Amino acid sequence: MKVFDASVIILTCDRLPKLQRLMAALTEQTLRPREILVIDNGSTDGTLGWLDESEVEGLRKIEGHPMSDFAEARNRVVTMAQG
């Protein structure tokens, strides 16, 4: 597996099936990102539990706030990215 120095940032809230498909697609790539940061803004559909159990290499889970808007959540997680 080859890794490139990039961070994939995913913002989510109550979209577990779509997040699962996206994560599966990312892990099937022959060239993978250095890290995958997922910020969850208050999901109630089991997203946080699924992320806790996930074994995706390079995954970093970040708990957001349900009242955060898209820009606030994105700006917060961008400062944490290392790629």
Tab-separated table of C-alpha atoms in Angstrom:
chain	number	residue	atom	x	y	z
A	1	MET	CA	0.000	0.000	0.000
A	2	LYS	CA	1.290	3.428	-0.948
A	3	VAL	CA	0.441	6.472	1.140
A	4	PHE	CA	0.443	10.062	-0.056
A	5	ASP	CA	0.860	13.041	2.249
A	6	ALA	CA	-2.716	14.257	2.283
A	7	SER	CA	-5.550	14.429	4.761
A	8	VAL	CA	-9.117	13.552	3.878
A	9	ILE	CA	-11.573	15.506	6.006
A	10	ILE	CA	-15.144	14.258	6.319
A	11	LEU	CA	-17.915	16.178	8.075
A	12	THR	CA	-20.936	14.096	8.992
A	13	CYS	CA	-24.139	13.999	10.989
A	14	ASP	CA	-26.638	11.121	10.849
A	15	ARG	CA	-25.373	9.752	7.510
A	16	LEU	CA	-23.884	6.438	8.657
A	17	PRO	CA	-24.660	4.372	5.516
A	18	LYS	CA	-23.061	7.023	3.276
A	19	LEU	CA	-20.069	7.329	5.598
A	20	GLN	CA	-19.592	3.555	5.538
A	21	ARG	CA	-19.613	3.509	1.731
A	22	LEU	CA	-17.151	6.397	1.584
A	23	MET	CA	-14.777	4.736	4.062
A	24	ALA	CA	-14.941	1.473	2.107
A	25	ALA	CA	-14.066	3.330	-1.090
A	26	LEU	CA	-11.132	5.100	0.569
A	27	THR	CA	-9.694	1.863	1.931
A	28	GLU	CA	-9.894	0.222	-1.507
A	29	GLN	CA	-7.681	2.863	-3.115
A	30	THR	CA	-4.189	1.774	-4.148
A	31	LEU	CA	-2.861	5.173	-3.112
A	32	ARG	CA	-4.222	6.050	0.320
A	33	PRO	CA	-4.216	9.331	2.223
A	34	ARG	CA	-1.971	9.799	5.239
A	35	GLU	CA	-5.014	10.252	7.465
A	36	ILE	CA	-8.786	10.368	7.411
A	37	LEU	CA	-10.336	12.816	9.851
A	38	VAL	CA	-14.048	12.416	10.522
A	39	ILE	CA	-15.810	15.119	12.509
A	40	ASP	CA	-19.250	14.146	13.703
A	41	ASN	CA	-21.646	16.925	14.669
A	42	GLY	CA	-23.996	15.065	16.985
A	43	SER	CA	-25.130	11.964	15.108
A	44	THR	CA	-27.804	9.847	16.757
A	45	ASP	CA	-27.633	6.978	14.253
A	46	GLY	CA	-24.679	5.048	15.729
A	47	THR	CA	-21.968	6.861	13.788
A	48	LEU	CA	-19.710	7.440	16.805
A	49	GLY	CA	-19.945	3.805	17.883
A	50	TRP	CA	-19.171	2.635	14.364
A	51	LEU	CA	-16.161	4.954	14.203
A	52	ASP	CA	-14.945	3.658	17.579
A	53	GLU	CA	-15.061	0.077	16.276
A	54	SER	CA	-13.647	0.877	12.854
A	55	GLU	CA	-10.220	-0.492	11.995
A	56	VAL	CA	-9.539	1.887	9.119
A	57	GLU	CA	-5.859	2.750	9.067
A	58	GLY	CA	-5.174	6.431	9.670
A	59	LEU	CA	-8.709	7.181	10.925
A	60	ARG	CA	-9.053	9.980	13.464
A	61	LYS	CA	-12.484	10.554	14.986
A	62	ILE	CA	-13.326	14.047	16.192
A	63	GLU	CA	-16.478	14.753	18.140
A	64	GLY	CA	-18.052	17.977	17.003
A	65	HIS	CA	-20.970	19.883	18.414
A	66	PRO	CA	-24.566	19.506	17.187
A	67	MET	CA	-24.929	23.266	16.945
A	68	SER	CA	-21.788	23.768	14.801
A	69	ASP	CA	-22.321	24.832	11.242
A	70	PHE	CA	-20.376	23.445	8.307
A	71	ALA	CA	-17.762	26.211	8.212
A	72	GLU	CA	-17.055	26.087	11.938
A	73	ALA	CA	-16.624	22.298	11.919
A	74	ARG	CA	-14.442	22.385	8.798
A	75	ASN	CA	-12.212	25.127	10.164
A	76	ARG	CA	-11.780	23.288	13.451
A	77	VAL	CA	-10.708	20.028	11.863
A	78	VAL	CA	-8.457	21.656	9.245
A	79	THR	CA	-6.228	22.912	12.061
A	80	MET	CA	-5.804	19.278	13.227
A	81	ALA	CA	-4.836	17.877	9.829
A	82	GLN	CA	-1.260	16.696	9.430
A	83	GLY	CA	-1.248	15.872	5.725
